[in-house]
């Protein structure tokens, strides 16, 4: 089995750089999508109250790339896939710890030889996705407008993942939850793991054969 470090340098590192460049481009070029209630004490049209924020869908700035199908939008996600836990008090803390645990698990599984065949490519992709989103959670809260005077821990707890790829599936007209480069890495890695497990099952000899 090849060493993990070369794969991390050749695959994970470039993907992390691309992930961060695209996210910071969005942060610097799009307006903050949700408004701290104590700074902007009014209810935006069609907004809904969650905790300390007014979440207003009409305040999410978008750039159409393919009309009706693909937009670039700035979305803040404190939860995980499909926005699970987004807006909750526990999500920022829990999902700040989970990535560190996930990185340890990936390292242990690699040493045990779990990532074999095409699955070996899933390990650096997983690391890229995990670290890319972890960087967001550790840094983005410190750049939120309206939180400049808050404590270090408050701003850290307001960390979020920057999602910007906004896709609507034609025909069924389903708007897929926004995602980013890091999320794509994790999804591809999961697909490779699934395919490797499927191929491993095919290679198993039948009874008596």
Tab-separated table of C-alpha atoms in Angstrom:
chain	number	residue	atom	x	y	z
A	1	UNK	CA	0.000	0.000	0.000
A	2	UNK	CA	1.392	3.444	-0.912
A	3	UNK	CA	2.227	5.940	1.786
A	4	UNK	CA	-0.527	8.396	2.637
A	5	UNK	CA	1.664	11.515	2.898
A	6	UNK	CA	2.563	11.694	-0.854
A	7	UNK	CA	-1.124	11.363	-1.756
A	8	UNK	CA	-2.011	14.143	0.685
A	9	UNK	CA	0.590	16.446	-0.883
A	10	UNK	CA	-0.376	15.621	-4.476
A	11	UNK	CA	-4.159	15.459	-4.079
A	12	UNK	CA	-5.384	16.829	-0.751
A	13	UNK	CA	-3.265	19.982	-0.598
A	14	UNK	CA	-4.170	21.323	-4.088
A	15	UNK	CA	-7.858	20.596	-3.464
A	16	UNK	CA	-7.764	22.381	-0.096
A	17	UNK	CA	-6.163	25.411	-1.776
A	18	UNK	CA	-8.818	25.436	-4.530
A	19	UNK	CA	-11.565	25.017	-1.935
A	20	UNK	CA	-10.340	27.961	0.130
A	21	UNK	CA	-9.712	30.237	-2.858
A	22	UNK	CA	-13.248	29.718	-4.163
A	23	UNK	CA	-14.798	30.216	-0.722
A	24	UNK	CA	-12.883	33.410	0.064
A	25	UNK	CA	-13.731	34.765	-3.378
A	26	UNK	CA	-17.392	34.281	-2.496
A	27	UNK	CA	-16.960	35.847	0.972
A	28	UNK	CA	-15.233	38.941	-0.424
A	29	UNK	CA	-17.617	39.392	-3.357
A	30	UNK	CA	-21.036	38.536	-1.873
A	31	UNK	CA	-23.016	40.161	0.904
A	32	UNK	CA	-23.378	38.394	4.233
A	33	UNK	CA	-26.523	36.257	3.790
A	34	UNK	CA	-27.927	36.450	7.287
A	35	UNK	CA	-28.246	39.429	9.556
A	36	UNK	CA	-27.414	39.536	13.293
A	37	UNK	CA	-30.709	40.610	14.850
A	38	UNK	CA	-29.113	42.842	17.487
A	39	UNK	CA	-27.366	44.858	14.753
A	40	UNK	CA	-30.254	45.010	12.275
A	41	UNK	CA	-33.380	45.066	14.480
A	42	UNK	CA	-35.998	44.553	11.807
A	43	UNK	CA	-37.685	41.670	10.043
A	44	UNK	CA	-36.637	41.379	6.393
A	45	UNK	CA	-39.448	40.427	3.976
A	46	UNK	CA	-40.152	36.686	3.895
A	47	UNK	CA	-37.609	36.155	6.676
A	48	UNK	CA	-37.919	33.678	9.504
A	49	UNK	CA	-36.555	33.886	13.015
A	50	UNK	CA	-34.125	31.217	14.215
A	51	UNK	CA	-32.280	31.784	17.474
A	52	UNK	CA	-30.455	35.105	17.283
A	53	UNK	CA	-30.685	35.492	13.495
A	54	UNK	CA	-33.228	36.596	10.967
A	55	UNK	CA	-32.716	34.208	8.093
A	56	UNK	CA	-33.919	35.887	4.927
A	57	UNK	CA	-33.829	33.896	1.710
A	58	UNK	CA	-34.312	37.029	-0.353
A	59	UNK	CA	-31.109	38.459	1.154
A	60	UNK	CA	-28.988	35.635	-0.296
A	61	UNK	CA	-27.119	37.185	-3.202
A	62	UNK	CA	-26.753	34.989	-6.293
A	63	UNK	CA	-25.036	35.148	-9.672
A	64	UNK	CA	-26.788	33.055	-12.352
A	65	UNK	CA	-24.361	30.950	-14.394
A	66	UNK	CA	-26.927	28.800	-16.219
A	67	UNK	CA	-30.332	30.408	-15.851
A	68	UNK	CA	-32.680	28.286	-13.753
A	69	UNK	CA	-30.110	25.523	-13.253
A	70	UNK	CA	-26.841	26.758	-11.792
A	71	UNK	CA	-26.179	29.775	-9.586
A	72	UNK	CA	-23.296	30.901	-7.401
A	73	UNK	CA	-24.651	31.978	-4.018
A	74	UNK	CA	-23.183	32.723	-0.607
A	75	UNK	CA	-24.766	30.405	1.954
A	76	UNK	CA	-23.647	29.945	5.558
A	77	UNK	CA	-23.968	26.427	6.936
A	78	UNK	CA	-23.205	25.699	10.586
A	79	UNK	CA	-24.517	22.159	10.200
A	80	UNK	CA	-23.446	19.329	7.924
A	81	UNK	CA	-24.847	17.775	4.745
A	82	UNK	CA	-28.232	19.145	3.651
A	83	UNK	CA	-28.030	21.760	6.412
A	84	UNK	CA	-28.661	19.309	9.268
A	85	UNK	CA	-28.162	21.165	12.550
A	86	UNK	CA	-27.956	24.542	10.825
A	87	UNK	CA	-29.056	27.355	13.156
A	88	UNK	CA	-28.952	25.171	16.300
A	89	UNK	CA	-26.950	26.062	19.414
A	90	UNK	CA	-25.119	22.723	19.514
A	91	UNK	CA	-24.033	22.447	15.875
A	92	UNK	CA	-21.049	24.871	15.976
A	93	UNK	CA	-19.506	23.009	18.924
A	94	UNK	CA	-20.253	19.450	17.805
A	95	UNK	CA	-19.228	19.951	14.178
A	96	UNK	CA	-16.027	21.670	15.274
A	97	UNK	CA	-14.979	18.507	17.137
A	98	UNK	CA	-16.207	15.912	14.617
A	99	UNK	CA	-13.649	16.811	11.868
A	100	UNK	CA	-10.717	16.149	14.209
A	101	UNK	CA	-12.192	12.762	15.117
A	102	UNK	CA	-12.809	12.000	11.426
A	103	UNK	CA	-9.179	12.748	10.521
A	104	UNK	CA	-7.971	10.368	13.242
A	105	UNK	CA	-10.347	7.650	11.999
A	106	UNK	CA	-9.159	8.042	8.382
A	107	UNK	CA	-5.539	7.739	9.533
A	108	UNK	CA	-6.248	4.600	11.572
A	109	UNK	CA	-8.233	2.956	8.765
A	110	UNK	CA	-5.417	3.704	6.320
A	111	UNK	CA	-2.906	1.998	8.595
A	112	UNK	CA	-5.213	-1.012	8.837
A	113	UNK	CA	-5.306	-1.322	5.047
A	114	UNK	CA	-8.998	-0.494	4.629
A	115	UNK	CA	-8.319	1.842	1.697
A	116	UNK	CA	-7.412	-0.676	-0.998
A	117	UNK	CA	-7.802	-0.575	-4.770
A	118	UNK	CA	-9.699	2.468	-5.995
A	119	UNK	CA	-10.549	3.237	-2.360
A	120	UNK	CA	-6.990	4.494	-1.856
A	121	UNK	CA	-8.017	7.674	-3.706
A	122	UNK	CA	-10.882	8.238	-1.283
A	123	UNK	CA	-8.520	8.811	1.669
A	124	UNK	CA	-6.858	12.002	0.307
A	125	UNK	CA	-10.245	13.207	-0.952
A	126	UNK	CA	-11.767	12.717	2.491
A	127	UNK	CA	-8.871	14.560	4.114
A	128	UNK	CA	-9.229	17.441	1.640
A	129	UNK	CA	-12.964	17.716	2.280
A	130	UNK	CA	-12.670	17.481	6.049
A	131	UNK	CA	-9.839	20.003	6.347
A	132	UNK	CA	-11.385	22.386	3.820
A	133	UNK	CA	-14.597	22.695	5.825
A	134	UNK	CA	-12.737	22.644	9.154
A	135	UNK	CA	-10.753	25.723	8.128
A	136	UNK	CA	-14.066	27.499	7.547
A	137	UNK	CA	-15.393	26.624	10.991
A	138	UNK	CA	-12.173	27.830	12.622
A	139	UNK	CA	-11.893	31.135	10.748
A	140	UNK	CA	-15.120	32.413	9.181
A	141	UNK	CA	-16.753	33.456	12.463
A	142	UNK	CA	-14.018	36.062	12.957
A	143	UNK	CA	-14.989	37.853	9.742
A	144	UNK	CA	-18.714	38.202	10.380
A	145	UNK	CA	-20.003	41.759	10.337
A	146	UNK	CA	-21.641	42.714	13.611
A	147	UNK	CA	-19.412	40.483	15.725
A	148	UNK	CA	-16.263	42.608	15.826
A	149	UNK	CA	-16.721	43.409	19.541
A	150	UNK	CA	-17.678	39.882	20.607
A	151	UNK	CA	-15.371	37.573	22.571
A	152	UNK	CA	-12.981	35.111	20.958
A	153	UNK	CA	-15.146	32.108	21.898
A	154	UNK	CA	-18.349	33.737	20.659
A	155	UNK	CA	-16.796	34.459	17.277
A	156	UNK	CA	-15.304	30.958	17.117
A	157	UNK	CA	-18.716	29.437	17.898
A	158	UNK	CA	-20.230	31.451	15.038
A	159	UNK	CA	-17.963	29.680	12.547
A	160	UNK	CA	-19.681	28.254	9.505
A	161	UNK	CA	-18.972	26.477	6.237
A	162	UNK	CA	-19.210	28.566	3.072
A	163	UNK	CA	-21.477	26.883	0.517
A	164	UNK	CA	-21.831	28.510	-2.881
A	165	UNK	CA	-22.637	25.947	-5.596
A	166	UNK	CA	-26.394	26.274	-6.075
A	167	UNK	CA	-27.885	23.720	-8.473
A	168	UNK	CA	-31.467	23.027	-9.517
A	169	UNK	CA	-32.115	19.602	-11.060
A	170	UNK	CA	-34.102	20.036	-14.311
A	171	UNK	CA	-37.321	18.135	-15.028
A	172	UNK	CA	-38.069	17.469	-11.332
A	173	UNK	CA	-37.294	21.118	-10.485
A	174	UNK	CA	-35.495	20.166	-7.263
A	175	UNK	CA	-33.112	22.705	-5.781
A	176	UNK	CA	-30.180	20.722	-4.396
A	177	UNK	CA	-28.808	22.003	-1.063
A	178	UNK	CA	-25.874	24.342	-1.685
A	179	UNK	CA	-22.414	22.806	-1.449
A	180	UNK	CA	-18.741	23.553	-2.077
A	181	UNK	CA	-15.509	21.968	-3.357
A	182	UNK	CA	-14.812	20.255	-0.018
A	183	UNK	CA	-18.289	18.712	0.003
A	184	UNK	CA	-17.701	17.442	-3.532
A	185	UNK	CA	-14.456	15.768	-2.405
A	186	UNK	CA	-16.283	13.983	0.412
A	187	UNK	CA	-19.096	12.818	-1.894
A	188	UNK	CA	-16.646	11.473	-4.494
A	189	UNK	CA	-14.675	9.733	-1.729
A	190	UNK	CA	-17.862	8.108	-0.420
A	191	UNK	CA	-18.709	6.923	-3.941
A	192	UNK	CA	-15.256	5.393	-4.374
A	193	UNK	CA	-15.556	3.596	-1.041
A	194	UNK	CA	-18.941	2.229	-2.086
A	195	UNK	CA	-17.594	1.022	-5.453
A	196	UNK	CA	-14.552	-0.569	-3.825
A	197	UNK	CA	-16.771	-2.431	-1.357
A	198	UNK	CA	-19.005	-3.577	-4.230
A	199	UNK	CA	-16.019	-4.847	-6.222
A	200	UNK	CA	-14.656	-6.593	-3.143
A	201	UNK	CA	-17.946	-8.482	-2.833
A	202	UNK	CA	-17.731	-9.502	-6.513
A	203	UNK	CA	-14.224	-10.887	-6.001
A	204	UNK	CA	-15.292	-13.134	-3.119
A	205	UNK	CA	-15.377	-16.805	-4.290
A	206	UNK	CA	-18.731	-18.501	-4.305
A	207	UNK	CA	-19.328	-21.464	-1.983
A	208	UNK	CA	-17.343	-24.469	-3.136
A	209	UNK	CA	-15.857	-22.640	-6.115
